[in-house]
Short mmCIF file of C-alpha atoms in Angstrom, two decimals:
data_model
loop_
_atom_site.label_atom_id
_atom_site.label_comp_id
_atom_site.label_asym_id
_atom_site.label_seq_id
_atom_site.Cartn_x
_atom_site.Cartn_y
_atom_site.Cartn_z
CA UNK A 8 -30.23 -7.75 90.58
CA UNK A 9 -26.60 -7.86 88.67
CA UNK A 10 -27.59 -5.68 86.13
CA UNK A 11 -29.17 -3.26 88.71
CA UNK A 12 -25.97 -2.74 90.90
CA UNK A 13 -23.97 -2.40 87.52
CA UNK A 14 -25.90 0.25 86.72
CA UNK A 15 -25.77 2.29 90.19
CA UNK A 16 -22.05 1.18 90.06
CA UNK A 17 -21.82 2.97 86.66
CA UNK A 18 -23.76 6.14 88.06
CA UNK A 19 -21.08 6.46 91.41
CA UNK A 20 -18.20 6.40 89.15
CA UNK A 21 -19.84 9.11 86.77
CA UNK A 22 -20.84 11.50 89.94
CA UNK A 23 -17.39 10.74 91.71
CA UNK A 24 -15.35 11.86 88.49
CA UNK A 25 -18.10 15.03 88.52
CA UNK A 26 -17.67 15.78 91.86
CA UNK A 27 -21.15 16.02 93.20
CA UNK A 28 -20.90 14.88 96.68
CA UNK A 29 -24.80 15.09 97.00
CA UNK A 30 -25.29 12.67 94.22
CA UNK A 31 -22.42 10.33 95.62
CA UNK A 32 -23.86 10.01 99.00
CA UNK A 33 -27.56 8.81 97.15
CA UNK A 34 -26.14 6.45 94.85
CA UNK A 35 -23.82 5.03 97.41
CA UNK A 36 -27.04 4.22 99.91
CA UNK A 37 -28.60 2.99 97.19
CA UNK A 38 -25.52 0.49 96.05
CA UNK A 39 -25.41 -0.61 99.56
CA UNK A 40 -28.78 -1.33 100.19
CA UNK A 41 -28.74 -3.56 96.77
CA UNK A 42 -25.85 -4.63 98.29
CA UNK A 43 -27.43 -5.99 101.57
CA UNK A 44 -30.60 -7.40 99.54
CA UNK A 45 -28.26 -9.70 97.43
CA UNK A 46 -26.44 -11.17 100.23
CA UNK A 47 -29.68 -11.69 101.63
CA UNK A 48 -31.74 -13.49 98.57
CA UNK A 49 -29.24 -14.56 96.27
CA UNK A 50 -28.34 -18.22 96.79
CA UNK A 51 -25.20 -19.41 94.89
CA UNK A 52 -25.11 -22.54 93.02
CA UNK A 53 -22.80 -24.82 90.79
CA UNK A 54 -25.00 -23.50 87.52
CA UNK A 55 -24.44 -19.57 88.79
CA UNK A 56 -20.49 -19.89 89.46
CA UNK A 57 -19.75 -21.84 85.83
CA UNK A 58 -22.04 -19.01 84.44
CA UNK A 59 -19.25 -16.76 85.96
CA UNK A 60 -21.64 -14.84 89.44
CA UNK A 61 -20.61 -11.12 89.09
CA UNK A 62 -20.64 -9.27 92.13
CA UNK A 63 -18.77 -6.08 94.48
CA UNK A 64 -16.14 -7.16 96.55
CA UNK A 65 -15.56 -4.80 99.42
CA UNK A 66 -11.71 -3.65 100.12
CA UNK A 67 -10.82 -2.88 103.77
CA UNK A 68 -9.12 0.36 104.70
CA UNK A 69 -5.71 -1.12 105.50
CA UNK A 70 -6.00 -2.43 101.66
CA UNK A 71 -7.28 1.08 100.71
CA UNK A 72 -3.96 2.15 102.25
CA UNK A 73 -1.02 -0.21 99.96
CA UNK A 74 -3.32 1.82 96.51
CA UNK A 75 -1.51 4.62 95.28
CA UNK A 76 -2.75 8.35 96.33
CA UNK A 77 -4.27 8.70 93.13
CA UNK A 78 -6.87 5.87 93.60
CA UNK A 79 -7.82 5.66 97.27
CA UNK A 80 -9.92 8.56 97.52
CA UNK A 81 -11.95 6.67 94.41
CA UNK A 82 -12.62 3.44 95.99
CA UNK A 83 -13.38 4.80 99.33
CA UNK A 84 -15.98 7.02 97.82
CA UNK A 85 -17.33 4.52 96.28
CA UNK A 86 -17.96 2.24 99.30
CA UNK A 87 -14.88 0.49 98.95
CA UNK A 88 -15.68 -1.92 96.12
CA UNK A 89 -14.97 -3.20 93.16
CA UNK A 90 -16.57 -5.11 90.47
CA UNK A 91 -15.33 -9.00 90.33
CA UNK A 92 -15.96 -12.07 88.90
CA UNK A 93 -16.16 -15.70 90.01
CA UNK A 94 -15.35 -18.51 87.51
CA UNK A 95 -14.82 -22.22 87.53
CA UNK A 96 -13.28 -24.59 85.68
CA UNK A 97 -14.81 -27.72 86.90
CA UNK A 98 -16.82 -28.87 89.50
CA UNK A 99 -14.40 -27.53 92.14
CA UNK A 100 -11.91 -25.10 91.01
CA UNK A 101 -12.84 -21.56 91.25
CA UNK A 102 -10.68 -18.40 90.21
CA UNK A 103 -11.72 -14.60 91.07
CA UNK A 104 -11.55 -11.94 88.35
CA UNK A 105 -11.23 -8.21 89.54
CA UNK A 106 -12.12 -5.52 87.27
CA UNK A 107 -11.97 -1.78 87.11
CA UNK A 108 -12.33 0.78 84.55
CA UNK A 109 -11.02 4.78 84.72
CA UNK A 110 -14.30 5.80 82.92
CA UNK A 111 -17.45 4.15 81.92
CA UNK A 112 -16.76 1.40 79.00
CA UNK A 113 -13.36 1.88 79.14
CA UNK A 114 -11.68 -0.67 76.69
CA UNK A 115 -8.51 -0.96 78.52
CA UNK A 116 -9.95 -1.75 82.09
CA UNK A 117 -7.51 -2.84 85.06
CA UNK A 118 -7.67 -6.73 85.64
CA UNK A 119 -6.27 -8.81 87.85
CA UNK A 120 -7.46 -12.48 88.83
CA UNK A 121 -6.34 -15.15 91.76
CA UNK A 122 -7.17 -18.52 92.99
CA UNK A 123 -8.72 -16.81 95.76
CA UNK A 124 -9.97 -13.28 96.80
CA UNK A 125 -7.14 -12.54 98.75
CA UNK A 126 -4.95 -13.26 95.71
CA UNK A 127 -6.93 -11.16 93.64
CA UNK A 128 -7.06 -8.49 95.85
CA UNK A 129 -3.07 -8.32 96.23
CA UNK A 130 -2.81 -8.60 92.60
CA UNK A 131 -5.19 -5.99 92.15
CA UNK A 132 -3.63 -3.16 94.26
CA UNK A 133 -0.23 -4.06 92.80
CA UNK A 134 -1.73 -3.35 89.13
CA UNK A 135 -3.06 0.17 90.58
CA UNK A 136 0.82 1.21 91.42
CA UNK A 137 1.13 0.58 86.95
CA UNK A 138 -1.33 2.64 86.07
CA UNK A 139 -0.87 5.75 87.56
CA UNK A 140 -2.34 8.84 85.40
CA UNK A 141 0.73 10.87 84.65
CA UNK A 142 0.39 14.31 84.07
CA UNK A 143 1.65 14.75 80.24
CA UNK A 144 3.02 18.67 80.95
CA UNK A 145 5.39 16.72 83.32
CA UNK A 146 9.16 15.98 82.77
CA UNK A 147 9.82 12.58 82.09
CA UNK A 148 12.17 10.96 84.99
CA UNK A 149 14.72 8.87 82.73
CA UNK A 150 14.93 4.78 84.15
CA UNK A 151 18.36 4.36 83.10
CA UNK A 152 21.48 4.70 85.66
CA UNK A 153 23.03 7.24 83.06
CA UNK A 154 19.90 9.00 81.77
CA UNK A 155 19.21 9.49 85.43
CA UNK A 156 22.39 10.78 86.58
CA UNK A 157 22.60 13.36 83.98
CA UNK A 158 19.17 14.34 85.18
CA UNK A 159 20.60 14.52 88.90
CA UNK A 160 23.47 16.71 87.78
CA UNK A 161 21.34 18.82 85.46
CA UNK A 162 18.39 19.50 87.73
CA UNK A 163 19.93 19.18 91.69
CA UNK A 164 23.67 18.91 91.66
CA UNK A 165 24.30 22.04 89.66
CA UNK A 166 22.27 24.00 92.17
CA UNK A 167 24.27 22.63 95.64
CA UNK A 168 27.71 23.58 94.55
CA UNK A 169 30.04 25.61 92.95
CA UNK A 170 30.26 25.96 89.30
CA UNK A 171 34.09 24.66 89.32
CA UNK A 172 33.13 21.50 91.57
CA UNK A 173 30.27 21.04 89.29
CA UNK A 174 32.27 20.79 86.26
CA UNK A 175 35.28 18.43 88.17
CA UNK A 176 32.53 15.95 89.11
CA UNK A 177 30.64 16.02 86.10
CA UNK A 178 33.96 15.25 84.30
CA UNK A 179 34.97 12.89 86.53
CA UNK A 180 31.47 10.38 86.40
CA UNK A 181 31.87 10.63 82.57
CA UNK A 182 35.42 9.82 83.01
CA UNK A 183 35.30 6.80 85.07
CA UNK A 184 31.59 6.27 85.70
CA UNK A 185 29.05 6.52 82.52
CA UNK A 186 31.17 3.61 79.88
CA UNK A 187 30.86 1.47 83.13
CA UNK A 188 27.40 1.66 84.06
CA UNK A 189 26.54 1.88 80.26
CA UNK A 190 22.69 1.21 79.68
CA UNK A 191 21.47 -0.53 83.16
CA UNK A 192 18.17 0.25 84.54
CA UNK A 193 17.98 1.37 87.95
CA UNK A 194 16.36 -0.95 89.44
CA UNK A 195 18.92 -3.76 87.99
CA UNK A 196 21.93 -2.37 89.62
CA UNK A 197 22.62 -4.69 92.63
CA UNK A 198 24.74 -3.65 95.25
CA UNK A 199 27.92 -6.71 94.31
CA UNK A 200 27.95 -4.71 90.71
CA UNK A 201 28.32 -1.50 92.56
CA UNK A 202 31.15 -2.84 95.12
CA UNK A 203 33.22 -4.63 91.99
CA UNK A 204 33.06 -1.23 90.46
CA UNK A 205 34.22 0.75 93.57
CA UNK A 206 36.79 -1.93 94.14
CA UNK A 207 38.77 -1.09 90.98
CA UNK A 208 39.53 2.24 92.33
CA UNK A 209 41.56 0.52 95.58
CA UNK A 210 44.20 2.21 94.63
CA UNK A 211 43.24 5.54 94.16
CA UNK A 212 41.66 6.31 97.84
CA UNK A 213 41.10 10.12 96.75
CA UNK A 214 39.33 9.08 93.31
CA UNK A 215 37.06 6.25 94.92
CA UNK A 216 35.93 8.52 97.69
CA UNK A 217 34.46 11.01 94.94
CA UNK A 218 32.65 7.83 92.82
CA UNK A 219 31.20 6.66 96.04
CA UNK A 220 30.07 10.11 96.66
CA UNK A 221 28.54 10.80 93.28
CA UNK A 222 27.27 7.03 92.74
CA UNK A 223 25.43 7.83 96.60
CA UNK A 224 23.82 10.64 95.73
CA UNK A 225 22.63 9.76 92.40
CA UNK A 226 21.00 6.53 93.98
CA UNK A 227 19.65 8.33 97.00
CA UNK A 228 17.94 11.11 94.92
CA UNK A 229 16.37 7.87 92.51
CA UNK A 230 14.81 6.22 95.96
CA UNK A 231 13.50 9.73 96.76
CA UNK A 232 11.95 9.86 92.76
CA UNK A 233 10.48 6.23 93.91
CA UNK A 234 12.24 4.80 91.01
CA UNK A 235 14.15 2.29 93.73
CA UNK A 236 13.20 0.90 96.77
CA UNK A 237 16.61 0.89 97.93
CA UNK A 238 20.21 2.54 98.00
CA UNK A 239 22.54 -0.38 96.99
CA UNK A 240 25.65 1.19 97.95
CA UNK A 241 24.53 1.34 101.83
CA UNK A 242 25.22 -2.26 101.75
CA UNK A 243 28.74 -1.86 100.24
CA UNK A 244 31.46 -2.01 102.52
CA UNK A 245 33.81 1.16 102.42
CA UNK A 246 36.45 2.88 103.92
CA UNK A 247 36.23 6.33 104.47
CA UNK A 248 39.70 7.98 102.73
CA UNK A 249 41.43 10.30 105.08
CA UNK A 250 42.17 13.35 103.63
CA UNK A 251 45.95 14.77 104.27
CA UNK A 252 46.21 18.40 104.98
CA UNK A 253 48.73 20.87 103.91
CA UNK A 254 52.12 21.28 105.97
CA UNK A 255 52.98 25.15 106.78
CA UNK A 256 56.02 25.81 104.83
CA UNK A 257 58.97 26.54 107.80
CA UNK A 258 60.22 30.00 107.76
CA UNK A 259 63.80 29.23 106.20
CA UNK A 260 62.52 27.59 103.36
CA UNK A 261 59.75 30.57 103.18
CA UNK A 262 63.04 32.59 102.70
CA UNK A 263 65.09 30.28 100.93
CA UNK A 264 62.05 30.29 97.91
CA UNK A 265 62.28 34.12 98.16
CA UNK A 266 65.65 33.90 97.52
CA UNK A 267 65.67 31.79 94.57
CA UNK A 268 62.85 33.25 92.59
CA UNK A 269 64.05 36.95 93.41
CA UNK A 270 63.41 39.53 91.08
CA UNK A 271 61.91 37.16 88.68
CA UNK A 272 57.96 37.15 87.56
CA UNK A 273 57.64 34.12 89.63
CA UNK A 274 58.80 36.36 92.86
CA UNK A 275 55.10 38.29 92.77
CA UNK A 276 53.41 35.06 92.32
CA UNK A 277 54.64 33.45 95.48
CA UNK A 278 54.10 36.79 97.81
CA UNK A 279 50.32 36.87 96.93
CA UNK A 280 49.58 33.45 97.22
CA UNK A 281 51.31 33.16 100.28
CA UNK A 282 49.98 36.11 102.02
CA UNK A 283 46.28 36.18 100.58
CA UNK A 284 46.09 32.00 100.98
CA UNK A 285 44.38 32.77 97.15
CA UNK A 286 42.89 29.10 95.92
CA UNK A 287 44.14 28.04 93.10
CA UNK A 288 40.77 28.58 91.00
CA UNK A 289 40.71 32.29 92.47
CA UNK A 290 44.12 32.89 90.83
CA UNK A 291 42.09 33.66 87.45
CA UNK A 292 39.86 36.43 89.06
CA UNK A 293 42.56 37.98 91.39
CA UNK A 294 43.09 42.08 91.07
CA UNK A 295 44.33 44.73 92.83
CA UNK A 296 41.63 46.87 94.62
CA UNK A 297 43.10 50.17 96.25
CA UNK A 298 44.14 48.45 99.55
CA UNK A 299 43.14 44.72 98.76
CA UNK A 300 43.74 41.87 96.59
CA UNK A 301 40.09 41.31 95.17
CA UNK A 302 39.10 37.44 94.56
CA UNK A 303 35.83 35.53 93.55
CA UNK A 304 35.38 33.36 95.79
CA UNK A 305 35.29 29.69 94.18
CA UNK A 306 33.28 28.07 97.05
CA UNK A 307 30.42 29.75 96.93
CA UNK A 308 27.58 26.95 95.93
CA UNK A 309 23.87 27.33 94.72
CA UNK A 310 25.63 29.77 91.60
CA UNK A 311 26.08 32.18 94.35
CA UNK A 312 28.73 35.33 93.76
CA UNK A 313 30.69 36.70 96.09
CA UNK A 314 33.74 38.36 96.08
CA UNK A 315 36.63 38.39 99.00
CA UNK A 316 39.15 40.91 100.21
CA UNK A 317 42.31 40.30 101.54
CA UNK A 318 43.80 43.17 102.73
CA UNK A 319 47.46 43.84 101.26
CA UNK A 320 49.53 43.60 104.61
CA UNK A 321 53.43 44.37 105.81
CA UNK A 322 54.42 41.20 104.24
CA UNK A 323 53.11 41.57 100.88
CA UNK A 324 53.42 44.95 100.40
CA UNK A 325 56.87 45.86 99.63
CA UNK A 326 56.34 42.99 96.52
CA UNK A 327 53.88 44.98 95.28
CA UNK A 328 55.45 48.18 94.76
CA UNK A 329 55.03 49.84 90.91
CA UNK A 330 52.99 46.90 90.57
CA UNK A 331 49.96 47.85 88.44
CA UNK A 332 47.76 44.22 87.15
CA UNK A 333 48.18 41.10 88.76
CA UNK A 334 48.29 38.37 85.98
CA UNK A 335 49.02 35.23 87.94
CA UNK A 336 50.32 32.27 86.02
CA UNK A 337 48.54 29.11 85.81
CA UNK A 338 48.36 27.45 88.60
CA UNK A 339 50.01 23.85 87.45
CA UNK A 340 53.13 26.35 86.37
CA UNK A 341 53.60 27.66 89.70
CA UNK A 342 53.34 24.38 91.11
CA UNK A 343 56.02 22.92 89.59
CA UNK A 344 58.45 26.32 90.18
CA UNK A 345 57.78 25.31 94.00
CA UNK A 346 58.58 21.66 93.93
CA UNK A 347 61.94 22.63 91.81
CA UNK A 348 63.04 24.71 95.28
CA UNK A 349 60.70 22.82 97.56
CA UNK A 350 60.06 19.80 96.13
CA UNK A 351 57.99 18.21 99.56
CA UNK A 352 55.53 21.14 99.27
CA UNK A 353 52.42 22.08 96.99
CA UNK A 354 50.25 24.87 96.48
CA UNK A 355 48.01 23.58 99.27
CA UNK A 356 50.92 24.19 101.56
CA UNK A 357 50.75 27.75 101.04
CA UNK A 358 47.57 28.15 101.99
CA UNK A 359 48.29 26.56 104.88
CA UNK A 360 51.18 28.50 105.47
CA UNK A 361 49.18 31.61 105.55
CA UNK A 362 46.12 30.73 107.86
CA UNK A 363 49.29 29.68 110.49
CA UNK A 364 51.13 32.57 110.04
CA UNK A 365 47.90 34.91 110.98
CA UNK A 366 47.31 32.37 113.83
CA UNK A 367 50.90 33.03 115.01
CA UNK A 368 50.24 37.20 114.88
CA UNK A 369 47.75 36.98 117.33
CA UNK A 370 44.67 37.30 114.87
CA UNK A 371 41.24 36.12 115.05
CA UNK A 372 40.21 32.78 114.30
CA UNK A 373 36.90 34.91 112.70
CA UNK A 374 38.83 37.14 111.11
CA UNK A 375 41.37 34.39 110.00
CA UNK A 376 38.12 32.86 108.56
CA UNK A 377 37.28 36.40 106.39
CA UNK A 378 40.48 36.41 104.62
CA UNK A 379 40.45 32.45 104.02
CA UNK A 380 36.96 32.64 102.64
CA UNK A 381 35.33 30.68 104.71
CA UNK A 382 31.54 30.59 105.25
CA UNK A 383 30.30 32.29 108.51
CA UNK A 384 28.35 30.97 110.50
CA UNK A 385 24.47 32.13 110.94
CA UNK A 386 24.63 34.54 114.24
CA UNK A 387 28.26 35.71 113.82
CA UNK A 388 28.48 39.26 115.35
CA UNK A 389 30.82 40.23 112.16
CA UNK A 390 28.25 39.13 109.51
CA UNK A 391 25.52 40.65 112.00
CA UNK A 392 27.03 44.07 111.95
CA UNK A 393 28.78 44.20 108.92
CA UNK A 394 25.80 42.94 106.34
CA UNK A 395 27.26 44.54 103.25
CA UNK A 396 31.03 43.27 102.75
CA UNK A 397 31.53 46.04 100.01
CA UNK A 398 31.28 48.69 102.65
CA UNK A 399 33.60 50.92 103.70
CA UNK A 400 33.18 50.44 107.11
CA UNK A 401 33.93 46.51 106.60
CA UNK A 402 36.81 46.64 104.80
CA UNK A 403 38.03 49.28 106.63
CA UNK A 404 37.75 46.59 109.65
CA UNK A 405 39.20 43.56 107.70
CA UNK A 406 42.19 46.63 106.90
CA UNK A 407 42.92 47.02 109.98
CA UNK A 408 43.57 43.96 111.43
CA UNK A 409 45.37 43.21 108.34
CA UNK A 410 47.93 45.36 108.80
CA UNK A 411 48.73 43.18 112.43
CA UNK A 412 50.07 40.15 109.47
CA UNK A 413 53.95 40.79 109.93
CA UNK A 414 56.79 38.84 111.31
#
């Protein structure tokens, strides 16, 4: 009877790797009948168990359920059951053996055993999560905190942002993240190594806001990759840093850094910064474009392009006259001309300085939001109507109420 369900075991594997249903279905009434037979006739002993009794043991389908993908359609076309062992010791001990192979005298079958079927079982379906078939055209997913995180940057972060925040973060996790986390798998990282990491940055709010952010991603996309259960920072206690924004620059020290910079290369620098609210990385790609000061804009993410116009208004205008090129200087210089005349102020300021000035003439916050850069919204009216910013007709608009900036 053994050998008899071994073989029609043998067949159901062969016809479910095939794929002939019809054949499946015949062999599988047949197993089960032999099944029912067995259970009927065969009558266990002492002699039969230390022999080692080979039989099917049936899974149920909330078992079928805890198998990987890859295997449950298997054992559910072929009734369910697997081939297992019982073996003794002695007169009373007893131990199940569960076996399975891919393909018929497979050398390397999958094995599990257990003081009891239930044992086995668990055992069993935990072996099945090993042994996976990976697909060898696929990637490899790196295990290591540091293999993996240049894999996140590589393959996911570089497509969310922009090229320049790309670079800053990448810099910064090899800066003050990678000689830290050195070697560790993944799954050894616990979350009181994570928080004794983030704590060394207590004094640098700005700096341990980014690792947190970086170290939560990079976890996050491993869980979704299945190569962790669980994030470890979410049960790290932190303190959300809260950012300080830039402080409009009052109106006498506007003129008073006029004043001490006039007539000097420096004078240009300030008047287009402070009335185009430029970023400092769109200093680099800034030109003069018949009516407006041209500008990539640097917060464009997903390797996205776009350009911005800011329309040369009253205030800038008269700075601009026999003015040709714009060659801004580096950023770091200019910052340190304003703190020698302003020394509570940074570039930041200026920006800021700009977006309330235009609030102050009466302009749009929308519009405000064009020359800033800012993303609009999906169902704006202005990105509705004007769907190709190079047009005439749209920067003859942003022109227009460009030429309301004066005070």
């Amino acid at each position: 009877m053994n050998k008899q369900l071994i073989t029609l075991a043998s067949k159901l594997i062969l016809a479910s790797t095939s794929g002939d249903q019809m054949t499946v279905d015949t062999i599988s009434n047949e197993l089960s009948a032999a099944l029912t037979q067995k259970d009927k006739c065969e009558q266990n002993s002492p002699f039969d168990y230390y022999l080692g009794n080979v039989g099917f043991l049936k899974f149920t389908e909330k078992e079928i359920l805890k198998m990987p993908k890859t295997f449950r359609k298997t054992f559910r076309l072929q009734g369910k059951t697997v081939h297992y062992r019982e073996r003794t010791d002695g007169r009373y001990k007893k131990s199940y053996e569960l076996r399975y192979a891919k393909k018929p005298y497979d050398k390397h079958p999958i094995s599990a055993s257990g003081t009891t079927k239930e044992e086995a079982k668990a055992k069993f379906i935990e072996k099945l999560k090993n042994n996976i078939p990976q697909d060898n055209n696929a990637p490899a997913i790196p295990t290591t905190f540091n293999g993996f995180a240049i894999y996140w940057f590589e393959n996911f972060h570089k497509r969310k942002v922009a090229e320049q925040t790309y670079k800053k973060n990448l810099a910064t996790y090899k800066r003050d993240i990678q000689e830290e986390f050195k070697n560790l798998k993944l799954k050894d990282i616990l979350p009181v190594f994570v928080q004794t990491f983030l704590d060394k940055f207590s004094n640098k709010e700005r700096t341990k806001e980014t690792l947190h952010s970086l170290l939560n991603q990079i976890f996050d996309c491993a869980v979704k990759h299945g190569l962790i259960k669980l994030n470890p920072i979410n049960m790290c206690f932190y303190k959300k840093h809260e950012r300080e924004h830039g402080t409009a620059i009052s109106k006498t020290d506007e003129i008073k850094l006029f004043q001490t910079y006039k007539g000097t290369e420096f004078e240009i620098d300030f008047a287009i910064i402070l009335y185009t609210g430029l970023r400092p990385c769109e200093y680099k790609t800034a030109t003069l474009c018949d009516k407006f000061i041209k500008s990539k804009n640097c917060k464009r993410k997903g390797g996205k392009i776009e350009y911005k116009h800011i329309p040369i208004s009253p205030m800038l205008k008269p700075y601009l006259c026999g003015v040709a090129e714009i060659k801004l200087h580096h950023y770091a210089t200019i910052d340190k001309r304003l703190k020698m005349v302003l020394p509570k102020h940074t570039l930041k300021d200026m920006r800021t300085t700009f977006q309330t000035r235009l609030d102050e003439c009466e302009i749009p916050d929308k519009i405000i939001g064009l020359f800033m850069g800012n993303t609009i919204g999906k169902g704006d009216r202005i990105k509705e109507t004007y769907t190709d910013i190079n047009s005439k007709e749209y920067q003859e608009y942003l022109y227009k109420w460009g030429q309301r900036f004066k005070y």
